[in-house]
Structure formats: structure tokens, C-alpha cells
Short mmCIF file of C-alpha atoms in Angstrom, two decimals:
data_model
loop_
_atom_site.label_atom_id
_atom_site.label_comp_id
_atom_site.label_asym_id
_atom_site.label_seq_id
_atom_site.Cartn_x
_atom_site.Cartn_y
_atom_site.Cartn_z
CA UNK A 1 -1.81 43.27 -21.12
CA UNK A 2 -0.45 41.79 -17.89
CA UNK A 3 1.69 38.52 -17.95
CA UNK A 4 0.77 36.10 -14.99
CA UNK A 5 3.90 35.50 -13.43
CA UNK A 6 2.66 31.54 -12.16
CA UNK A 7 5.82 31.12 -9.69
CA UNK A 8 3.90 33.95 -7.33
CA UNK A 9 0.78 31.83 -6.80
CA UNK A 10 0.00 31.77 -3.28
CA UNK A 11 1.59 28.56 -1.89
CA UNK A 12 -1.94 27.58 -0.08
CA UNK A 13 -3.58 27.74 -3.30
CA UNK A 14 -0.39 25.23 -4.81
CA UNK A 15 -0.47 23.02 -2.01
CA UNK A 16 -4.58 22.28 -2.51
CA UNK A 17 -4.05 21.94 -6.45
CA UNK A 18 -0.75 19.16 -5.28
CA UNK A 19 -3.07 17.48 -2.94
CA UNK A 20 -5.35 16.64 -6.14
CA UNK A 21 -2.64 15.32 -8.14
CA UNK A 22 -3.09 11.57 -7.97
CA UNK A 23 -1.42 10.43 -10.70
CA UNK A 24 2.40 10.64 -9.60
CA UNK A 25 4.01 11.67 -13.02
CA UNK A 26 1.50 14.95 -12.97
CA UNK A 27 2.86 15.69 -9.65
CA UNK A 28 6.76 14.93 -10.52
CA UNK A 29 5.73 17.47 -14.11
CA UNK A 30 4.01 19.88 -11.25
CA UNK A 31 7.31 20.10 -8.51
CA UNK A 32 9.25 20.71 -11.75
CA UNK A 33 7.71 23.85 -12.55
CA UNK A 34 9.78 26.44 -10.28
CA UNK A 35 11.23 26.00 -6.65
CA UNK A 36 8.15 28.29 -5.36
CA UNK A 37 5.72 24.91 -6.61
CA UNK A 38 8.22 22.71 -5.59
CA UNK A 39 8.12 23.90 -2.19
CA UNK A 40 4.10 24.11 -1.63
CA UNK A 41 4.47 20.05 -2.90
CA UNK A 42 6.04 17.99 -0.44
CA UNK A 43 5.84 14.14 -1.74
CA UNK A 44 5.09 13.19 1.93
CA UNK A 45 1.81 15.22 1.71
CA UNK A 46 0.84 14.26 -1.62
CA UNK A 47 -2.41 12.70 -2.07
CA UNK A 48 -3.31 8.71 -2.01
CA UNK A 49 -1.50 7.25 -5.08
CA UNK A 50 -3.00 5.25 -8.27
CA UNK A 51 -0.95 2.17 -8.46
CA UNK A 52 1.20 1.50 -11.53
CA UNK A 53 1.52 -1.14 -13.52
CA UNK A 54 5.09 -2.48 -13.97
CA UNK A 55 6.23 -5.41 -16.82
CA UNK A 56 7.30 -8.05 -15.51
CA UNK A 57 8.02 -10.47 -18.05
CA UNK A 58 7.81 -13.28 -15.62
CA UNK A 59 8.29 -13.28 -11.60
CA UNK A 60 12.11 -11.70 -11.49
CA UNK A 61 12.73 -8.59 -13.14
CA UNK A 62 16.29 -8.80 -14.74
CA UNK A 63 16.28 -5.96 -17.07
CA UNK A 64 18.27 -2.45 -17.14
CA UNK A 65 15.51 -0.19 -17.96
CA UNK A 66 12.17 -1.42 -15.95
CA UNK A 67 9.23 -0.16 -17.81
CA UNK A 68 5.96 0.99 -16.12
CA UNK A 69 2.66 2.44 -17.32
CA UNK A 70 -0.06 4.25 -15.06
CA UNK A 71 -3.12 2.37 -14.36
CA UNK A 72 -5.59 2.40 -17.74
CA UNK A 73 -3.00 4.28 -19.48
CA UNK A 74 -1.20 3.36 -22.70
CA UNK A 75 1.66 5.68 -21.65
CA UNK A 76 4.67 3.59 -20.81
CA UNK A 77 7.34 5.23 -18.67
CA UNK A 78 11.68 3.59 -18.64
CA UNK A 79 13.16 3.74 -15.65
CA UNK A 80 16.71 2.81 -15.91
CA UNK A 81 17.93 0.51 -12.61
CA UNK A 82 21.28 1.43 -11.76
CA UNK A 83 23.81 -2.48 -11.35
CA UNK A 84 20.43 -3.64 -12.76
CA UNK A 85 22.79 -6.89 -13.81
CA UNK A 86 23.77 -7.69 -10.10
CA UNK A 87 19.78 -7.91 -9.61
CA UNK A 88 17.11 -10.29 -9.67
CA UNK A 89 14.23 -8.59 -8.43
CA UNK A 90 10.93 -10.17 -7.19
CA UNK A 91 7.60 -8.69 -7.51
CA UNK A 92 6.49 -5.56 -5.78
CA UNK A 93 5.24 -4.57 -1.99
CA UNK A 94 3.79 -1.19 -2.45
CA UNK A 95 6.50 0.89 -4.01
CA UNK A 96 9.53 -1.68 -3.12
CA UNK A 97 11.11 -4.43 -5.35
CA UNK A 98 12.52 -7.61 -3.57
CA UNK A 99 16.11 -7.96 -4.34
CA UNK A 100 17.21 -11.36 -3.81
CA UNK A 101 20.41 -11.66 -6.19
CA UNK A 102 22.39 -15.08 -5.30
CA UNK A 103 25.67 -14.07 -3.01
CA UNK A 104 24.47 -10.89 -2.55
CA UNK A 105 22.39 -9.43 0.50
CA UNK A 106 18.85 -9.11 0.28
CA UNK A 107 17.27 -5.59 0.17
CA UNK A 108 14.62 -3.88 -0.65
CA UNK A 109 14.65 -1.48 -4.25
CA UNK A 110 12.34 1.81 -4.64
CA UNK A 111 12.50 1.92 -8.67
CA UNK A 112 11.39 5.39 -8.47
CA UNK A 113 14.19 7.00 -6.59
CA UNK A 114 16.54 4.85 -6.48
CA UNK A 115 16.94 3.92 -3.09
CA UNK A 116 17.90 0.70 -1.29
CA UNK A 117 17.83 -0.68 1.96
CA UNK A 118 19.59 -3.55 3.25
CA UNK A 119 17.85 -6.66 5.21
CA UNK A 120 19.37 -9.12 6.97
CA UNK A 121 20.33 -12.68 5.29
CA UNK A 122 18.59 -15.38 5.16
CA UNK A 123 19.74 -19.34 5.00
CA UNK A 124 21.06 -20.03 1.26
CA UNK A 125 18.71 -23.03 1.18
CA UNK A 126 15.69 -20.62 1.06
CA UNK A 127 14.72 -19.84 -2.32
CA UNK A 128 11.81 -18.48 -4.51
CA UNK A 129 11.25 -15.80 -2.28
CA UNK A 130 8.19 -13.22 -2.94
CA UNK A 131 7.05 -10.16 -1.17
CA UNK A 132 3.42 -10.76 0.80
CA UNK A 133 3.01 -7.29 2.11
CA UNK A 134 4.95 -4.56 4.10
CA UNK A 135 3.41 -3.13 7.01
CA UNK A 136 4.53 0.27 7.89
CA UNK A 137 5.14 4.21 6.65
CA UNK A 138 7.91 3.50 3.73
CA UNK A 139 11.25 2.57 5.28
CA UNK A 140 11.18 3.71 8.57
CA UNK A 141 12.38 1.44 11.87
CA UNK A 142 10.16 -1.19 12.42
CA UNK A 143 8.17 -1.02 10.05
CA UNK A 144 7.69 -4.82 8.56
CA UNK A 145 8.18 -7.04 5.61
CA UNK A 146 6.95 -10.44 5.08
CA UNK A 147 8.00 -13.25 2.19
CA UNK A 148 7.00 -16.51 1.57
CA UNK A 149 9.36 -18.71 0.35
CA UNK A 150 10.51 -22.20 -0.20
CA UNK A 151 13.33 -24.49 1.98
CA UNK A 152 15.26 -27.13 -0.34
CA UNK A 153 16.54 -28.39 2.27
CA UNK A 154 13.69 -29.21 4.38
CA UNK A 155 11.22 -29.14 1.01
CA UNK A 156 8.92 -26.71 3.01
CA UNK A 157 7.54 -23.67 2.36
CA UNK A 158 8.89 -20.71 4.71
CA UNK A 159 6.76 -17.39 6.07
CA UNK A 160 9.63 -14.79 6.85
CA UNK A 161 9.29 -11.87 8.35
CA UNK A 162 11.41 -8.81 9.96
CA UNK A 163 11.12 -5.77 10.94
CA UNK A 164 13.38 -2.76 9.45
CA UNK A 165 16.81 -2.46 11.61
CA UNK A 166 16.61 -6.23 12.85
CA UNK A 167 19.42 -8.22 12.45
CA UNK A 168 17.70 -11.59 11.60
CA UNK A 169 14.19 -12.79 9.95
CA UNK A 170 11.70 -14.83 11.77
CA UNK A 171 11.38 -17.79 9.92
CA UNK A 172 8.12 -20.01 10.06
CA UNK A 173 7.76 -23.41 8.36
CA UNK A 174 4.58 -24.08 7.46
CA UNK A 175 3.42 -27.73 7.88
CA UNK A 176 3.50 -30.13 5.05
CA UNK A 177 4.16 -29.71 1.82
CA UNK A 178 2.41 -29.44 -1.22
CA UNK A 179 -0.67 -28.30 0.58
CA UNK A 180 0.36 -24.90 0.52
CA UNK A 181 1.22 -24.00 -3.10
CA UNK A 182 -1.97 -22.71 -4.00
CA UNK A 183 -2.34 -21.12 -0.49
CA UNK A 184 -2.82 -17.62 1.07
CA UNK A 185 -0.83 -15.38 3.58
CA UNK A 186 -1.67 -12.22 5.24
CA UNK A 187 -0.09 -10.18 8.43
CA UNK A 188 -2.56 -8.60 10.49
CA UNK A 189 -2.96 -7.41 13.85
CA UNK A 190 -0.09 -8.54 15.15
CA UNK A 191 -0.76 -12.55 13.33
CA UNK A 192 0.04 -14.02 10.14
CA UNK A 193 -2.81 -15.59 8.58
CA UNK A 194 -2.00 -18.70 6.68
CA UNK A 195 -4.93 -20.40 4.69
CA UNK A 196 -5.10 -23.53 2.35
CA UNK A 197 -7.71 -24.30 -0.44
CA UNK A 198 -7.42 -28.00 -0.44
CA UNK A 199 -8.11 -28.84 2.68
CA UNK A 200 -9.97 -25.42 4.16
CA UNK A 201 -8.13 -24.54 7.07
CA UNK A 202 -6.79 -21.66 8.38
CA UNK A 203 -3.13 -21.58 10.71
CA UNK A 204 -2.93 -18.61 12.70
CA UNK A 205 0.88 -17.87 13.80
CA UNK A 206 1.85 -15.20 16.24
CA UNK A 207 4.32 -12.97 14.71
CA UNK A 208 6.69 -12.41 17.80
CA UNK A 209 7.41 -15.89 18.63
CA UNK A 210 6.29 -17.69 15.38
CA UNK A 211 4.46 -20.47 17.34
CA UNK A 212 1.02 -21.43 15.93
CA UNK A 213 -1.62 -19.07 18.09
CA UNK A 214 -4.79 -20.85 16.96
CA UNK A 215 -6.50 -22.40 13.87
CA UNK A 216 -9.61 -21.32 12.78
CA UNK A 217 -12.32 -24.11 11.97
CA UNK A 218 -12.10 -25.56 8.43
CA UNK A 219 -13.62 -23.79 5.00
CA UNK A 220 -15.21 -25.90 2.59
CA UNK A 221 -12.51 -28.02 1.02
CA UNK A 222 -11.25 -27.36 -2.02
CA UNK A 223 -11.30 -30.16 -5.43
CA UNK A 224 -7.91 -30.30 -6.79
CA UNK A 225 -9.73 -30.19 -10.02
CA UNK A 226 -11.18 -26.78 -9.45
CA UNK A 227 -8.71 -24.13 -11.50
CA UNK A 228 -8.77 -20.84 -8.67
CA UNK A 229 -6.15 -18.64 -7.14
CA UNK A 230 -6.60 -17.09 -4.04
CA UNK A 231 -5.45 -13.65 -2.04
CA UNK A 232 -5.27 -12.56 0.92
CA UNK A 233 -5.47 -9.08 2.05
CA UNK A 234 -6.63 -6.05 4.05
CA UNK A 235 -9.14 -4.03 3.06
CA UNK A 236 -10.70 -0.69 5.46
CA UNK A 237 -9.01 -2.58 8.71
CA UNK A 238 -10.56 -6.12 7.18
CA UNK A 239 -8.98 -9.24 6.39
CA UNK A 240 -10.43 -10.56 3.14
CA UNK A 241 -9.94 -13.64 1.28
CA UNK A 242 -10.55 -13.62 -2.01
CA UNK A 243 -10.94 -16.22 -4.46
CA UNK A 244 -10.87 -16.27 -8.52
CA UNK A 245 -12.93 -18.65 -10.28
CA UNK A 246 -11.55 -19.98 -13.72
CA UNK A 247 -13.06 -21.72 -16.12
CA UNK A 248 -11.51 -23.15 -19.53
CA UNK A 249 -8.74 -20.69 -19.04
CA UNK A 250 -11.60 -17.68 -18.65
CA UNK A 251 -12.12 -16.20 -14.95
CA UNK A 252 -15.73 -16.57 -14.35
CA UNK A 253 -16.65 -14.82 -11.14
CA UNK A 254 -14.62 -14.39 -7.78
CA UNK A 255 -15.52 -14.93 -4.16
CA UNK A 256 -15.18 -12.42 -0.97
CA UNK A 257 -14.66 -13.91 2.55
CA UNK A 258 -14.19 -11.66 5.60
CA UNK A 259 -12.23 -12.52 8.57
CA UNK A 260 -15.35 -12.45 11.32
CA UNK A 261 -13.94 -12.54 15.00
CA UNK A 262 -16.99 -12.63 17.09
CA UNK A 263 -16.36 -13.69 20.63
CA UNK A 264 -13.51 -14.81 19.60
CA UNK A 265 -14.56 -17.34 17.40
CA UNK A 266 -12.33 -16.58 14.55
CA UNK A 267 -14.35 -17.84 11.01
CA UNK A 268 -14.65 -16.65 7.64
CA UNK A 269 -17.95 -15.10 6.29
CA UNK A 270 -18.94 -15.05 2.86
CA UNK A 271 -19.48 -10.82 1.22
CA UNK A 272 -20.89 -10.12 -1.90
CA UNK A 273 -19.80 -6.55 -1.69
CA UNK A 274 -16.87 -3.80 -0.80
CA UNK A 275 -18.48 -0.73 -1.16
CA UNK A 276 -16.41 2.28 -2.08
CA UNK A 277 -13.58 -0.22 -1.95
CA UNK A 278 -11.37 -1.08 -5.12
CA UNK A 279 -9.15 -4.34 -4.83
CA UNK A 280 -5.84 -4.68 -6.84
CA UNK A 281 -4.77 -8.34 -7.84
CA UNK A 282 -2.12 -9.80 -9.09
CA UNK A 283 -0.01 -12.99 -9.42
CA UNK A 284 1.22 -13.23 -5.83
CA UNK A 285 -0.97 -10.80 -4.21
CA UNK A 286 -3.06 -7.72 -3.82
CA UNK A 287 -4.14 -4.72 -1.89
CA UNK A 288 -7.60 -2.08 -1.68
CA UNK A 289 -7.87 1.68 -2.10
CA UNK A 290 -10.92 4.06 -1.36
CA UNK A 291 -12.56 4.53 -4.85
CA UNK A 292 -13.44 8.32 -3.69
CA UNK A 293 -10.08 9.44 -3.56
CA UNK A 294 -9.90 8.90 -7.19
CA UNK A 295 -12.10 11.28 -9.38
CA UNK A 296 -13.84 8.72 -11.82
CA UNK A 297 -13.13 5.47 -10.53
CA UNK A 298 -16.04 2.28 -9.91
CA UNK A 299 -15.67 1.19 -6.60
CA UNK A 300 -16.78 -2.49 -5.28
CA UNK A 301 -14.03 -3.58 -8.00
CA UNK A 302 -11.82 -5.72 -8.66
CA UNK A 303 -8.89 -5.19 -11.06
CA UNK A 304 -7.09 -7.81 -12.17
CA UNK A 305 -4.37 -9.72 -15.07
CA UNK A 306 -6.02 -12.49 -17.52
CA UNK A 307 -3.33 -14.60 -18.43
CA UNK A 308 -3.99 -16.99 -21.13
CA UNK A 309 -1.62 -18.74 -23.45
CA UNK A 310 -2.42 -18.41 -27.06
CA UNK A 311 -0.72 -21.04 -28.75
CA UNK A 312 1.93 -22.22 -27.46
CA UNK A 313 4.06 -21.03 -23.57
CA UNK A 314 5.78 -18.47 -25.35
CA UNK A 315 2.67 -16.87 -26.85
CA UNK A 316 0.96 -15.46 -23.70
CA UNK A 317 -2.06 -13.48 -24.08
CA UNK A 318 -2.30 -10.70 -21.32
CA UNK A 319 -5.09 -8.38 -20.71
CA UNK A 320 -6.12 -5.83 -17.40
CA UNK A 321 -9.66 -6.36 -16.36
CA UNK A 322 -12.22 -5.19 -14.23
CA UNK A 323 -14.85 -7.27 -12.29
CA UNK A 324 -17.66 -5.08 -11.10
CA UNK A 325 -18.78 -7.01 -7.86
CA UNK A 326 -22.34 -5.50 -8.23
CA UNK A 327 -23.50 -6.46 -11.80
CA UNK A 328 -20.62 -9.15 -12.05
CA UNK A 329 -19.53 -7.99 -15.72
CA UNK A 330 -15.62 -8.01 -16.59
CA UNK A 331 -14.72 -5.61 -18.84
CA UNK A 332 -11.45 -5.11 -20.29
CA UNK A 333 -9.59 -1.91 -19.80
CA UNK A 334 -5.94 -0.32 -21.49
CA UNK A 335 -3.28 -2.33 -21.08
CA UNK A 336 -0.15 -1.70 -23.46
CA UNK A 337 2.19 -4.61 -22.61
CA UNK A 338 2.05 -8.40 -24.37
CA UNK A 339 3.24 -9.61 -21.07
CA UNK A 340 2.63 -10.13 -17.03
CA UNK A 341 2.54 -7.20 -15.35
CA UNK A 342 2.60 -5.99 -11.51
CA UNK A 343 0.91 -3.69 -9.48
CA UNK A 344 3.23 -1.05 -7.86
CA UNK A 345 2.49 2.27 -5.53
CA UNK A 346 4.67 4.62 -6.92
CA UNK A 347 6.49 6.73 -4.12
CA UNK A 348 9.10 9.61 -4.26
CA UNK A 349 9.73 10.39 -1.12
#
């Protein structure tokens, strides 16, 4: 009886079966077989990644050992962070973790390898920073970050952002105050979007010079009363804003608003759909993948974090739902941490 030597698989037949691997840790298991596998998987060509979900247990992550789980998975994975005590690390972009450790510079952590890059400093009075989105191909020049954050000294929230190899941020205050905690940011095309529930209106800043480029003609406004959080995003080239409805500590339903730029006349439009689309939320922000390069996954989704406290603020309940946009059921899928957790695109390269 012949033995199958596997290592002499044609390396067009390996690359197609690595191409299909969307679940990192069955590709990392797959590159590990031989160096004739490794070599027909290059992580650059591997397919269009599931997001992870990472524990949080709050908004910095302060531990040693970070601990992750693939999406509807009850497998947890420990990554050890190496000088994880110098850290306090905000929640993800993609596959990057905001460092923003007091004295130290700020820079940008891939849990998965390892690697860091450095950004340039920011004014000490800026605080609470968070990661909005990062615009680009993984760490390569130019590519772009932004953060919101908050000034102490001016008591104004801040939208930062810089491109990779700058030596400074581009720092925008956004008017008022208050107003803007339970806002919405976005970069896109070239703008950053800036929109506020209570009062409805969208500032549009140019993200060269930071000035104000327009402002879109007020939403409905907002009542303070109302219990929502809202995201911004881009989803298939669209901006979206998205809304979550909450009632007596349940969510209810959510809302879909495309950016609609007619003539010019920037406004938002109300969708009831996203097609193959699945949207990833959660406590800062949120992104969209293509449901059909996924074997098995609902598109016209939304995936979210329930938060609810139990019985008292240390007893928080956590589940991972799913809001099916069409029939507007949540169901609640695998989730095997008792606290917050945070989307992350695992990436190796």
C-alpha cells in the first residue's frame, strides 16, 4: 500500500485549499504543516478574514496574556503581550491595538505578531483616546489612523488623525461640548464625517487642512431621553449610519442611514436593508464584510454585544447577538466570555 507523502502536493492545488481558509488559526495550523505548505500560503494572499473577538474587560486592555476567541466559537485562544505592564491599550482598528501608555509614545500594537509601530505624540492634555478606523493596507506609508479623543484643557472633544511616517497629528476640535458624547465619526473620501444625535446635524471637516468643508442639513433631533448608540461606518464604498434602539436595557431594533450625495446635496437616507452585507458593532465602533466570502454566514446582519448589568456594576451580563435586518429577530449566538468584548481582524503578515 502506498503512503501519500502530503509535503509533494502540487503547490497550485495548496495555494487554492489556503485561499479557503478563513478562519486564521486553520491557516496558522495549515503553514505549520511542512515548508512546501508554508510556501504555497503567503498571509498576504490569504483569503478575507472572520473577525475575532477579543476580552476586553473594559475599554483599556492591561493584562499580560490578551485572550481572544473566533467569531461563534467557544474556543478561546492566550496571546501573551510582551512589556504588557508598560501598556494600556485601547480598543481595536482592524488588527491594531491603540497604545496610549502615560509618558510613553503612542503606537500602534498587532497582538498577533507582535509588532509595533511608533506615531507621533500628541499634547499630554489629550486623553481618552480611541481608535475610529484606519484607512490603508496594514502599516504601510500613508496609510491613516484616526482617534477621537478628549482635551482637559480646553474640555473639548478632539478628531486626530495622521498618516503613517508623519511627524505630527492633525488635530480637530469639535464645537461644543457635551453635544458630542453620544456622537459619530467616520473618514471617507478624503472627509471626516462628524454627526450628533441631539441636535441632528452633520459637520463635514476636510482632512488636509481640518477646516469645516460643509454641514449637511439637520436629521431629526434626537430626545435626550431616548437610550441609542450610534456608528458610523463604510460599508461596499457607503457611508452608513447606524443607530441601536434600546429599550429597558433590551435593544429593540436598529436603524440604517446612507450617506446620499446627489448633486451635491449631501443628506442622509433612511435603508432597511444591506444585502449580502454583514455589519460588526461594537462599543466604539464597527465595520462590514461580504457575507459570500464566508461559507455559511446570514448576510443583511448585524452582529453585535448586549451589555446589561445584572445586579449590581460589577455583575455585567454580556451576550453576542445577531439582528437579521430582514425578519428583524435577534438571536443569540456563542459567546464564552462574562465580559465586554471587541471585534478584531486578525492579521499575520
Amino acid at each position: 500500500m502506498m503512503v501519500m507523502d502530503w509535503a509533494l502536493l502540487p503547490h497550485d492545488l495548496l495555494y487554492i485549499i489556503s485561499t479557503k481558509l478563513a478562519d486564521i488559526s486553520d491557516f496558522i495550523r495549515f503553514r505549520d504543516v511542512c515548508k512546501s505548505w508554508q510556501s504555497s500560503a503567503s498571509p498576504s494572499d490569504h483569503a478575507p478574514r472572520l473577525p475575532w473577538i477579543l476580552n476586553n474587560h473594559g475599554d483599556l486592555f492591561v493584562l499580560a496574556n490578551l485572550k481572544l476567541c473566533p467569531s461563534f466559537s467557544n474556543k478561546i485562544y492566550t496571546i501573551r503581550v510582551r512589556h504588557a505592564y508598560m501598556m494600556s491599550l485601547n480598543g481595536p482598528s482592524e488588527c491594531y491595538l491603540l497604545n496610549t501608555n502615560k509618558g510613553r509614545p503612542i503606537s500602534l500594537l498587532n497582538p498577533f505578531t507582535g509588532n509595533t509601530i511608533a506615531l507621533p505624540p500628541l499634547r499630554k492634555e489629550i486623553r481618552s483616546l480611541y481608535p475610529l478606523n484606519f484607512v490603508g493596507n496594514r502599516l504601510r506609508s500613508k496609510d491613516l489612523l484616526v482617534v477621537r479623543g478628549f482635551d482637559k484643557h480646553s474640555l473639548t472633544f478632539i478628531l486626530g488623525l495622521t498618516r503613517l511616517g508623519d511627524a505630527e497629528w492633525l488635530v480637530i476640535p469639535l464645537p461644543g461640548s457635551g453635544v458630542w458624547v453620544r456622537g459619530s465619526f467616520m473618514y471617507y473620501k478624503g472627509h471626516l464625517f462628524a454627526h450628533e444625535l441631539s441636535t441632528g446635524r452633520t459637520m463635514v471637516f476636510d482632512a488636509t487642512s481640518g477646516k469645516i468643508a460643509f454641514t449637511m442639513r439637520n436629521t431629526n433631533r434626537l430626545d435626550y431621553n431616548r437610550d441609542v448608540k450610534e456608528y458610523m461606518l463604510e460599508s461596499e464604498g457607503k457611508l452608513l449610519r447606524i443607530i441601536k434602539n434600546i429599550e429597558n436595557n433590551q435593544v429593540e431594533s436598529f436603524e440604517i442611514y446612507q450617506l446620499d450625495a446627489l448633486d451635491n446635496d449631501y443628506r442622509w437616507i433612511q435603508i432597511w436593508d444591506i444585502n449580502e452585507q454583514m455589519v460588526f458593532l461594537d462599543t466604539h465602533s464597527g465595520f462590514s464584510m461580504r457575507s459570500s466570502n464566508f461559507h455559511g454566514l446570514r448576510g443583511n446582519c448585524i452582529y453585535f454585544f448586549h451589555h446589561e448589568i445584572v445586579s449590581s456594576p460589577l455583575e455585567l451580563s454580556v451576550q453576542l447577538c445577531r439582528y437579521d435586518l430582514g425578519n428583524k429577530e435577534i438571536r443569540i449566538l456563542p459567546y464564552p466570555f462574562n465580559t465586554k468584548g471587541a471585534w478584531i481582524i486578525p492579521w499575520i503578515h
